[in-house]
Amino acid sequence: MHPEMEFVLLQINYLDWENEGVESRKCYEVACKHNKPVMVMEPLKGGFLADIPLEAEKLMKDYNPDASVISWALRFVASLDNVFMILTGASSLKQLKENIEDFENFKPLNDEEYEILDKVADIIHSNITVDCTKCKYCLDACTEEINIPKVFDLYNSEKILDPAPWTPIGNAYLNYSKLPGVGIASDCSECGMCVEECPQHIDIPEVMKDVAKTFETEYYGFVDK
């Protein structure tokens, strides 16, 4: 509908490649079909792919001990035809230099490496309860001042652990709830404004119900919840 567009900016990473909400592959293929160069955002999924489960990291290290998990993610998007720019993001000079080094020594992924990334993605998906990238777009929309990314980060970490009435993560949620001026999961009014801002299309109000059920229990002093 807009042939005048000079390029397309897409969220692409190996975890979202077949994600039904993000549809990285399908969007990329449409851009290629219309001969539009692609600029990539979120190659590390908001930093999420920099800290993956040990089981997944082991697959990478067994194949190439010298390659970082970040380099695998960057090479995935850099290996795609029609990609002319990758917005990597960096929070320190060290990270910036590492990113530059990864691209200076860039080699496209081979078939075996693609197979490893498929296995890595499966492992990560099996450990994720909420697919939040901590982009924080939802924060300004929340009328109850709930730090949604922080709450979801604690929730994901809790779900990876063995079920228990009390955990250090649950205690961290309790400490968060005591901060002045912050909302907790049960404060969610289900207005849905945050969902409109979420690039991952997460049904945030629905997830908040389970977050409250998980953390806001008598074991942590939420006697009135």
C-alpha atoms as an extended CHARMM CRD file, in Angstrom:
* protein
*
       225  EXT
         1         1  MET       CA              0.0000000000        0.0000000000        0.0000000000  PROA      1               0.0000000000
         2         2  HSD       CA              2.9750000000        2.3360000000        0.4690000000  PROA      2               0.0000000000
         3         3  PRO       CA              5.5410000000        1.7620000000       -2.2970000000  PROA      3               0.0000000000
         4         4  GLU       CA              7.1310000000        5.1230000000       -1.4490000000  PROA      4               0.0000000000
         5         5  MET       CA              8.6430000000        3.6460000000        1.7140000000  PROA      5               0.0000000000
         6         6  GLU       CA             12.4440000000        3.4930000000        1.4600000000  PROA      6               0.0000000000
         7         7  PHE       CA             12.9610000000        0.8130000000        4.1280000000  PROA      7               0.0000000000
         8         8  VAL       CA             11.1060000000       -1.1180000000        6.8300000000  PROA      8               0.0000000000
         9         9  LEU       CA             11.9940000000       -1.2560000000       10.5430000000  PROA      9               0.0000000000
        10        10  LEU       CA             11.1880000000       -4.6880000000       11.9980000000  PROA      10              0.0000000000
        11        11  GLN       CA             11.5870000000       -6.4490000000       15.3260000000  PROA      11              0.0000000000
        12        12  ILE       CA             13.6360000000       -9.5150000000       14.4390000000  PROA      12              0.0000000000
        13        13  ASN       CA             15.4850000000      -12.0210000000       16.5940000000  PROA      13              0.0000000000
        14        14  TYR       CA             15.7520000000      -15.7900000000       16.6610000000  PROA      14              0.0000000000
        15        15  LEU       CA             13.1960000000      -16.0880000000       19.4590000000  PROA      15              0.0000000000
        16        16  ASP       CA             10.5190000000      -14.0140000000       17.6680000000  PROA      16              0.0000000000
        17        17  TRP       CA             11.2250000000      -15.4890000000       14.2280000000  PROA      17              0.0000000000
        18        18  GLU       CA              8.1680000000      -17.7700000000       14.4010000000  PROA      18              0.0000000000
        19        19  ASN       CA              6.3360000000      -15.9290000000       17.2050000000  PROA      19              0.0000000000
        20        20  GLU       CA              2.6420000000      -15.7010000000       16.3190000000  PROA      20              0.0000000000
        21        21  GLY       CA              2.3060000000      -12.2750000000       17.8980000000  PROA      21              0.0000000000
        22        22  VAL       CA              5.4190000000      -10.6240000000       16.4530000000  PROA      22              0.0000000000
        23        23  GLU       CA              5.6790000000      -12.6570000000       13.2190000000  PROA      23              0.0000000000
        24        24  SER       CA              9.2590000000      -11.6010000000       12.4820000000  PROA      24              0.0000000000
        25        25  ARG       CA              9.7290000000      -14.0610000000        9.6240000000  PROA      25              0.0000000000
        26        26  LYS       CA              6.4440000000      -13.2170000000        7.9020000000  PROA      26              0.0000000000
        27        27  CYS       CA              7.0460000000       -9.4630000000        8.1120000000  PROA      27              0.0000000000
        28        28  TYR       CA             10.6100000000       -9.8940000000        6.8600000000  PROA      28              0.0000000000
        29        29  GLU       CA              9.4140000000      -11.9590000000        3.9110000000  PROA      29              0.0000000000
        30        30  VAL       CA              6.8540000000       -9.3040000000        2.9660000000  PROA      30              0.0000000000
        31        31  ALA       CA              9.5590000000       -6.6260000000        3.0220000000  PROA      31              0.0000000000
        32        32  CYS       CA             11.7790000000       -8.7820000000        0.8130000000  PROA      32              0.0000000000
        33        33  LYS       CA              8.8870000000       -9.5090000000       -1.5630000000  PROA      33              0.0000000000
        34        34  HSD       CA              8.5500000000       -5.7820000000       -2.1880000000  PROA      34              0.0000000000
        35        35  ASN       CA             12.3260000000       -5.2150000000       -2.3540000000  PROA      35              0.0000000000
        36        36  LYS       CA             12.3890000000       -3.0070000000        0.7310000000  PROA      36              0.0000000000
        37        37  PRO       CA             15.6280000000       -2.9430000000        2.7590000000  PROA      37              0.0000000000
        38        38  VAL       CA             15.1720000000       -3.9650000000        6.3710000000  PROA      38              0.0000000000
        39        39  MET       CA             16.4350000000       -2.2340000000        9.4990000000  PROA      39              0.0000000000
        40        40  VAL       CA             16.3740000000       -4.5210000000       12.5450000000  PROA      40              0.0000000000
        41        41  MET       CA             15.3670000000       -3.5550000000       16.0810000000  PROA      41              0.0000000000
        42        42  GLU       CA             15.3580000000       -5.7920000000       19.1720000000  PROA      42              0.0000000000
        43        43  PRO       CA             17.9750000000       -8.3070000000       17.9180000000  PROA      43              0.0000000000
        44        44  LEU       CA             18.5280000000       -9.2350000000       21.5830000000  PROA      44              0.0000000000
        45        45  LYS       CA             14.8160000000       -8.9320000000       22.4380000000  PROA      45              0.0000000000
        46        46  GLY       CA             15.3560000000       -6.0410000000       24.8070000000  PROA      46              0.0000000000
        47        47  GLY       CA             18.4420000000       -7.7050000000       26.3020000000  PROA      47              0.0000000000
        48        48  PHE       CA             16.4960000000      -10.8730000000       27.0620000000  PROA      48              0.0000000000
        49        49  LEU       CA             18.7270000000      -12.9920000000       24.7980000000  PROA      49              0.0000000000
        50        50  ALA       CA             21.8350000000      -11.8590000000       26.6600000000  PROA      50              0.0000000000
        51        51  ASP       CA             20.8740000000      -13.9710000000       29.6640000000  PROA      51              0.0000000000
        52        52  ILE       CA             19.4710000000      -17.3130000000       28.5310000000  PROA      52              0.0000000000
        53        53  PRO       CA             18.9930000000      -20.5900000000       30.4760000000  PROA      53              0.0000000000
        54        54  LEU       CA             22.2260000000      -22.4790000000       31.2090000000  PROA      54              0.0000000000
        55        55  GLU       CA             20.9760000000      -25.4840000000       29.2530000000  PROA      55              0.0000000000
        56        56  ALA       CA             20.5990000000      -23.3140000000       26.1600000000  PROA      56              0.0000000000
        57        57  GLU       CA             23.9340000000      -21.5490000000       26.6710000000  PROA      57              0.0000000000
        58        58  LYS       CA             25.6490000000      -24.9320000000       26.9640000000  PROA      58              0.0000000000
        59        59  LEU       CA             24.5150000000      -25.8710000000       23.4470000000  PROA      59              0.0000000000
        60        60  MET       CA             26.2190000000      -22.7520000000       22.1240000000  PROA      60              0.0000000000
        61        61  LYS       CA             29.3770000000      -23.1550000000       24.1840000000  PROA      61              0.0000000000
        62        62  ASP       CA             29.7290000000      -26.8400000000       23.2770000000  PROA      62              0.0000000000
        63        63  TYR       CA             29.7310000000      -25.8540000000       19.6120000000  PROA      63              0.0000000000
        64        64  ASN       CA             31.8980000000      -22.7350000000       19.9530000000  PROA      64              0.0000000000
        65        65  PRO       CA             33.3930000000      -22.0090000000       23.4030000000  PROA      65              0.0000000000
        66        66  ASP       CA             34.7000000000      -18.6130000000       22.2910000000  PROA      66              0.0000000000
        67        67  ALA       CA             31.3920000000      -17.2060000000       21.0160000000  PROA      67              0.0000000000
        68        68  SER       CA             29.1680000000      -15.2410000000       23.3760000000  PROA      68              0.0000000000
        69        69  VAL       CA             25.4150000000      -15.7940000000       23.4910000000  PROA      69              0.0000000000
        70        70  ILE       CA             25.0390000000      -12.2100000000       22.2680000000  PROA      70              0.0000000000
        71        71  SER       CA             27.1570000000      -12.8900000000       19.1820000000  PROA      71              0.0000000000
        72        72  TRP       CA             24.8420000000      -15.7740000000       18.2430000000  PROA      72              0.0000000000
        73        73  ALA       CA             21.8300000000      -13.4480000000       18.3560000000  PROA      73              0.0000000000
        74        74  LEU       CA             23.5590000000      -10.7220000000       16.3490000000  PROA      74              0.0000000000
        75        75  ARG       CA             24.8010000000      -13.1750000000       13.7360000000  PROA      75              0.0000000000
        76        76  PHE       CA             21.2640000000      -14.4830000000       13.2830000000  PROA      76              0.0000000000
        77        77  VAL       CA             19.9280000000      -11.1260000000       12.1160000000  PROA      77              0.0000000000
        78        78  ALA       CA             23.1250000000      -10.1830000000       10.2730000000  PROA      78              0.0000000000
        79        79  SER       CA             22.8790000000      -13.4130000000        8.2760000000  PROA      79              0.0000000000
        80        80  LEU       CA             19.5580000000      -12.3490000000        6.7590000000  PROA      80              0.0000000000
        81        81  ASP       CA             19.5990000000      -11.0360000000        3.2090000000  PROA      81              0.0000000000
        82        82  ASN       CA             18.2140000000       -7.5350000000        2.7180000000  PROA      82              0.0000000000
        83        83  VAL       CA             19.1590000000       -6.3570000000        6.2400000000  PROA      83              0.0000000000
        84        84  PHE       CA             21.1770000000       -3.1340000000        5.9740000000  PROA      84              0.0000000000
        85        85  MET       CA             21.2460000000       -1.9570000000        9.5870000000  PROA      85              0.0000000000
        86        86  ILE       CA             20.9450000000       -3.5390000000       13.0420000000  PROA      86              0.0000000000
        87        87  LEU       CA             20.1280000000       -1.4610000000       16.1210000000  PROA      87              0.0000000000
        88        88  THR       CA             21.9900000000       -3.3810000000       18.8030000000  PROA      88              0.0000000000
        89        89  GLY       CA             21.8400000000       -1.1240000000       21.8330000000  PROA      89              0.0000000000
        90        90  ALA       CA             24.5710000000       -0.9920000000       24.4690000000  PROA      90              0.0000000000
        91        91  SER       CA             24.6230000000        0.1670000000       28.0840000000  PROA      91              0.0000000000
        92        92  SER       CA             28.3960000000        0.4380000000       28.3980000000  PROA      92              0.0000000000
        93        93  LEU       CA             31.4710000000        1.1530000000       26.3030000000  PROA      93              0.0000000000
        94        94  LYS       CA             32.5530000000       -2.4590000000       26.8040000000  PROA      94              0.0000000000
        95        95  GLN       CA             29.3200000000       -3.7500000000       25.2690000000  PROA      95              0.0000000000
        96        96  LEU       CA             29.6570000000       -1.3250000000       22.3740000000  PROA      96              0.0000000000
        97        97  LYS       CA             33.1820000000       -2.5530000000       21.6070000000  PROA      97              0.0000000000
        98        98  GLU       CA             32.0140000000       -6.1660000000       21.7980000000  PROA      98              0.0000000000
        99        99  ASN       CA             29.2040000000       -5.4420000000       19.3380000000  PROA      99              0.0000000000
       100       100  ILE       CA             31.6320000000       -3.8010000000       16.9260000000  PROA      100             0.0000000000
       101       101  GLU       CA             33.9930000000       -6.7680000000       17.2060000000  PROA      101             0.0000000000
       102       102  ASP       CA             31.1620000000       -9.2130000000       16.5010000000  PROA      102             0.0000000000
       103       103  PHE       CA             30.3330000000       -7.4230000000       13.2470000000  PROA      103             0.0000000000
       104       104  GLU       CA             33.9320000000       -6.8780000000       12.1990000000  PROA      104             0.0000000000
       105       105  ASN       CA             34.5280000000      -10.6290000000       12.4750000000  PROA      105             0.0000000000
       106       106  PHE       CA             31.1040000000      -11.5400000000       11.1310000000  PROA      106             0.0000000000
       107       107  LYS       CA             30.4850000000      -14.9210000000        9.5240000000  PROA      107             0.0000000000
       108       108  PRO       CA             26.9960000000      -16.0030000000        8.4120000000  PROA      108             0.0000000000
       109       109  LEU       CA             25.4070000000      -18.8300000000       10.3910000000  PROA      109             0.0000000000
       110       110  ASN       CA             25.7600000000      -22.3100000000        8.9320000000  PROA      110             0.0000000000
       111       111  ASP       CA             23.0830000000      -25.0100000000        8.8750000000  PROA      111             0.0000000000
       112       112  GLU       CA             24.3330000000      -26.6320000000       12.0780000000  PROA      112             0.0000000000
       113       113  GLU       CA             24.2560000000      -23.3110000000       13.9130000000  PROA      113             0.0000000000
       114       114  TYR       CA             20.6890000000      -22.6570000000       12.7600000000  PROA      114             0.0000000000
       115       115  GLU       CA             19.7150000000      -26.0400000000       14.1830000000  PROA      115             0.0000000000
       116       116  ILE       CA             21.3370000000      -25.1290000000       17.4980000000  PROA      116             0.0000000000
       117       117  LEU       CA             19.4340000000      -21.8400000000       17.6200000000  PROA      117             0.0000000000
       118       118  ASP       CA             16.1750000000      -23.7080000000       16.9890000000  PROA      118             0.0000000000
       119       119  LYS       CA             16.9380000000      -25.9050000000       20.0170000000  PROA      119             0.0000000000
       120       120  VAL       CA             17.9450000000      -22.8550000000       22.0630000000  PROA      120             0.0000000000
       121       121  ALA       CA             14.6630000000      -21.1310000000       21.1830000000  PROA      121             0.0000000000
       122       122  ASP       CA             12.7070000000      -24.2110000000       22.2620000000  PROA      122             0.0000000000
       123       123  ILE       CA             14.5210000000      -24.2680000000       25.6050000000  PROA      123             0.0000000000
       124       124  ILE       CA             13.9240000000      -20.5620000000       26.1960000000  PROA      124             0.0000000000
       125       125  HSD       CA             10.2490000000      -20.8040000000       25.2930000000  PROA      125             0.0000000000
       126       126  SER       CA              9.8350000000      -23.6920000000       27.7140000000  PROA      126             0.0000000000
       127       127  ASN       CA             11.1830000000      -21.4770000000       30.5150000000  PROA      127             0.0000000000
       128       128  ILE       CA              9.2340000000      -18.3120000000       29.7290000000  PROA      128             0.0000000000
       129       129  THR       CA              5.8350000000      -17.7030000000       31.2280000000  PROA      129             0.0000000000
       130       130  VAL       CA              5.3980000000      -14.0990000000       30.0600000000  PROA      130             0.0000000000
       131       131  ASP       CA              7.1510000000      -12.9880000000       26.8780000000  PROA      131             0.0000000000
       132       132  CYS       CA              8.0120000000       -9.5010000000       28.2080000000  PROA      132             0.0000000000
       133       133  THR       CA             11.0380000000       -7.7140000000       26.7300000000  PROA      133             0.0000000000
       134       134  LYS       CA             11.1060000000       -4.9310000000       29.3760000000  PROA      134             0.0000000000
       135       135  CYS       CA             10.6790000000       -2.2530000000       26.7100000000  PROA      135             0.0000000000
       136       136  LYS       CA              8.6740000000       -0.2260000000       29.2850000000  PROA      136             0.0000000000
       137       137  TYR       CA              6.2350000000        1.1540000000       26.7000000000  PROA      137             0.0000000000
       138       138  CYS       CA              3.4130000000        0.0660000000       29.0160000000  PROA      138             0.0000000000
       139       139  LEU       CA              4.5220000000        2.0910000000       32.0220000000  PROA      139             0.0000000000
       140       140  ASP       CA              3.0840000000        5.4680000000       31.0380000000  PROA      140             0.0000000000
       141       141  ALA       CA             -0.2400000000        3.8220000000       30.2180000000  PROA      141             0.0000000000
       142       142  CYS       CA             -0.6960000000        2.2050000000       33.6340000000  PROA      142             0.0000000000
       143       143  THR       CA             -3.0980000000        4.2610000000       35.7550000000  PROA      143             0.0000000000
       144       144  GLU       CA             -2.1890000000        2.2480000000       38.8660000000  PROA      144             0.0000000000
       145       145  GLU       CA              1.5690000000        2.9170000000       38.6000000000  PROA      145             0.0000000000
       146       146  ILE       CA              2.4460000000       -0.7780000000       38.4370000000  PROA      146             0.0000000000
       147       147  ASN       CA              6.0150000000       -1.4090000000       37.2870000000  PROA      147             0.0000000000
       148       148  ILE       CA              4.8080000000       -4.0540000000       34.8320000000  PROA      148             0.0000000000
       149       149  PRO       CA              8.2320000000       -5.1440000000       33.4540000000  PROA      149             0.0000000000
       150       150  LYS       CA              9.6510000000       -5.5590000000       36.9720000000  PROA      150             0.0000000000
       151       151  VAL       CA              6.6170000000       -7.5100000000       38.1620000000  PROA      151             0.0000000000
       152       152  PHE       CA              6.7440000000       -9.7760000000       35.1030000000  PROA      152             0.0000000000
       153       153  ASP       CA             10.4990000000      -10.3090000000       35.5550000000  PROA      153             0.0000000000
       154       154  LEU       CA              9.9120000000      -11.5180000000       39.1080000000  PROA      154             0.0000000000
       155       155  TYR       CA              6.9930000000      -13.6420000000       37.9390000000  PROA      155             0.0000000000
       156       156  ASN       CA              9.0310000000      -15.3400000000       35.1880000000  PROA      156             0.0000000000
       157       157  SER       CA             11.8600000000      -16.0460000000       37.6240000000  PROA      157             0.0000000000
       158       158  GLU       CA              9.4030000000      -17.5140000000       40.1340000000  PROA      158             0.0000000000
       159       159  LYS       CA              7.8120000000      -19.8150000000       37.5670000000  PROA      159             0.0000000000
       160       160  ILE       CA             11.1790000000      -21.2960000000       36.6030000000  PROA      160             0.0000000000
       161       161  LEU       CA             11.7330000000      -22.4180000000       40.1920000000  PROA      161             0.0000000000
       162       162  ASP       CA             10.1840000000      -25.4720000000       41.8350000000  PROA      162             0.0000000000
       163       163  PRO       CA              6.8150000000      -24.5730000000       43.3980000000  PROA      163             0.0000000000
       164       164  ALA       CA              7.1520000000      -23.5130000000       47.0320000000  PROA      164             0.0000000000
       165       165  PRO       CA              5.0690000000      -21.4870000000       49.5040000000  PROA      165             0.0000000000
       166       166  TRP       CA              7.9800000000      -19.0990000000       50.0990000000  PROA      166             0.0000000000
       167       167  THR       CA             10.8690000000      -18.1550000000       47.7970000000  PROA      167             0.0000000000
       168       168  PRO       CA             13.4480000000      -15.3360000000       47.7720000000  PROA      168             0.0000000000
       169       169  ILE       CA             11.8010000000      -14.0440000000       44.6010000000  PROA      169             0.0000000000
       170       170  GLY       CA              8.4490000000      -13.8830000000       46.3230000000  PROA      170             0.0000000000
       171       171  ASN       CA             10.1110000000      -11.9770000000       49.1280000000  PROA      171             0.0000000000
       172       172  ALA       CA             11.5430000000       -9.5710000000       46.5560000000  PROA      172             0.0000000000
       173       173  TYR       CA              7.9960000000       -8.9740000000       45.3220000000  PROA      173             0.0000000000
       174       174  LEU       CA              6.9650000000       -8.2370000000       48.9030000000  PROA      174             0.0000000000
       175       175  ASN       CA              9.7750000000       -5.6970000000       49.2370000000  PROA      175             0.0000000000
       176       176  TYR       CA              8.7150000000       -4.1290000000       45.9300000000  PROA      176             0.0000000000
       177       177  SER       CA              5.1360000000       -3.8350000000       47.2080000000  PROA      177             0.0000000000
       178       178  LYS       CA              6.3520000000       -1.7750000000       50.1780000000  PROA      178             0.0000000000
       179       179  LEU       CA              7.9170000000        0.9230000000       48.0100000000  PROA      179             0.0000000000
       180       180  PRO       CA              6.0400000000        4.2370000000       48.1720000000  PROA      180             0.0000000000
       181       181  GLY       CA              3.7640000000        5.0730000000       45.2720000000  PROA      181             0.0000000000
       182       182  VAL       CA              3.9270000000        1.7480000000       43.4460000000  PROA      182             0.0000000000
       183       183  GLY       CA              1.0720000000       -0.4930000000       42.4430000000  PROA      183             0.0000000000
       184       184  ILE       CA              1.0010000000       -4.2590000000       42.7900000000  PROA      184             0.0000000000
       185       185  ALA       CA             -0.5960000000       -6.8770000000       40.5760000000  PROA      185             0.0000000000
       186       186  SER       CA             -3.9220000000       -6.9090000000       42.3990000000  PROA      186             0.0000000000
       187       187  ASP       CA             -4.2270000000       -3.1430000000       41.8930000000  PROA      187             0.0000000000
       188       188  CYS       CA             -4.6820000000       -3.7020000000       38.1440000000  PROA      188             0.0000000000
       189       189  SER       CA             -7.9690000000       -2.1160000000       37.0410000000  PROA      189             0.0000000000
       190       190  GLU       CA             -8.0450000000       -4.1410000000       33.7970000000  PROA      190             0.0000000000
       191       191  CYS       CA             -8.4280000000       -0.9520000000       31.7620000000  PROA      191             0.0000000000
       192       192  GLY       CA             -6.4070000000       -2.5150000000       28.9440000000  PROA      192             0.0000000000
       193       193  MET       CA             -4.4990000000        0.6550000000       28.0730000000  PROA      193             0.0000000000
       194       194  CYS       CA             -1.1760000000       -1.1180000000       28.6660000000  PROA      194             0.0000000000
       195       195  VAL       CA             -2.0920000000       -3.8310000000       26.1490000000  PROA      195             0.0000000000
       196       196  GLU       CA             -2.4000000000       -1.2030000000       23.4160000000  PROA      196             0.0000000000
       197       197  GLU       CA              1.1980000000       -0.1260000000       24.0880000000  PROA      197             0.0000000000
       198       198  CYS       CA              2.7080000000       -3.6410000000       24.2870000000  PROA      198             0.0000000000
       199       199  PRO       CA              4.7090000000       -4.6530000000       21.1610000000  PROA      199             0.0000000000
       200       200  GLN       CA              4.4750000000       -8.2960000000       22.2820000000  PROA      200             0.0000000000
       201       201  HSD       CA              0.6460000000       -8.1500000000       22.4730000000  PROA      201             0.0000000000
       202       202  ILE       CA              0.6490000000       -9.5770000000       26.0060000000  PROA      202             0.0000000000
       203       203  ASP       CA             -2.7360000000       -9.6970000000       27.7330000000  PROA      203             0.0000000000
       204       204  ILE       CA             -1.2660000000       -7.8720000000       30.7110000000  PROA      204             0.0000000000
       205       205  PRO       CA             -4.4360000000       -7.5910000000       32.8630000000  PROA      205             0.0000000000
       206       206  GLU       CA             -5.0430000000      -11.3300000000       32.5350000000  PROA      206             0.0000000000
       207       207  VAL       CA             -1.4640000000      -12.1810000000       33.4980000000  PROA      207             0.0000000000
       208       208  MET       CA             -1.6580000000       -9.7990000000       36.4560000000  PROA      208             0.0000000000
       209       209  LYS       CA             -4.3660000000      -12.0000000000       37.9490000000  PROA      209             0.0000000000
       210       210  ASP       CA             -1.9560000000      -14.9560000000       38.1170000000  PROA      210             0.0000000000
       211       211  VAL       CA              0.8730000000      -12.7340000000       39.3480000000  PROA      211             0.0000000000
       212       212  ALA       CA             -1.3270000000      -11.6980000000       42.2720000000  PROA      212             0.0000000000
       213       213  LYS       CA             -2.3350000000      -15.3060000000       42.8890000000  PROA      213             0.0000000000
       214       214  THR       CA              1.3240000000      -16.3610000000       42.8620000000  PROA      214             0.0000000000
       215       215  PHE       CA              2.8230000000      -13.6910000000       45.1120000000  PROA      215             0.0000000000
       216       216  GLU       CA              0.1040000000      -12.0190000000       47.1310000000  PROA      216             0.0000000000
       217       217  THR       CA             -0.4250000000      -14.8200000000       49.6250000000  PROA      217             0.0000000000
       218       218  GLU       CA             -0.4220000000      -15.2040000000       53.3870000000  PROA      218             0.0000000000
       219       219  TYR       CA              3.1620000000      -16.4720000000       53.2360000000  PROA      219             0.0000000000
       220       220  TYR       CA              4.2940000000      -12.9750000000       52.2830000000  PROA      220             0.0000000000
       221       221  GLY       CA              1.9130000000      -11.0870000000       54.5450000000  PROA      221             0.0000000000
       222       222  PHE       CA             -0.7800000000      -10.2570000000       52.0020000000  PROA      222             0.0000000000
       223       223  VAL       CA             -3.4820000000      -11.3470000000       54.4320000000  PROA      223             0.0000000000
       224       224  ASP       CA             -6.1380000000       -9.0980000000       52.9240000000  PROA      224             0.0000000000
       225       225  LYS       CA             -5.4920000000      -10.2130000000       49.3130000000  PROA      225             0.0000000000
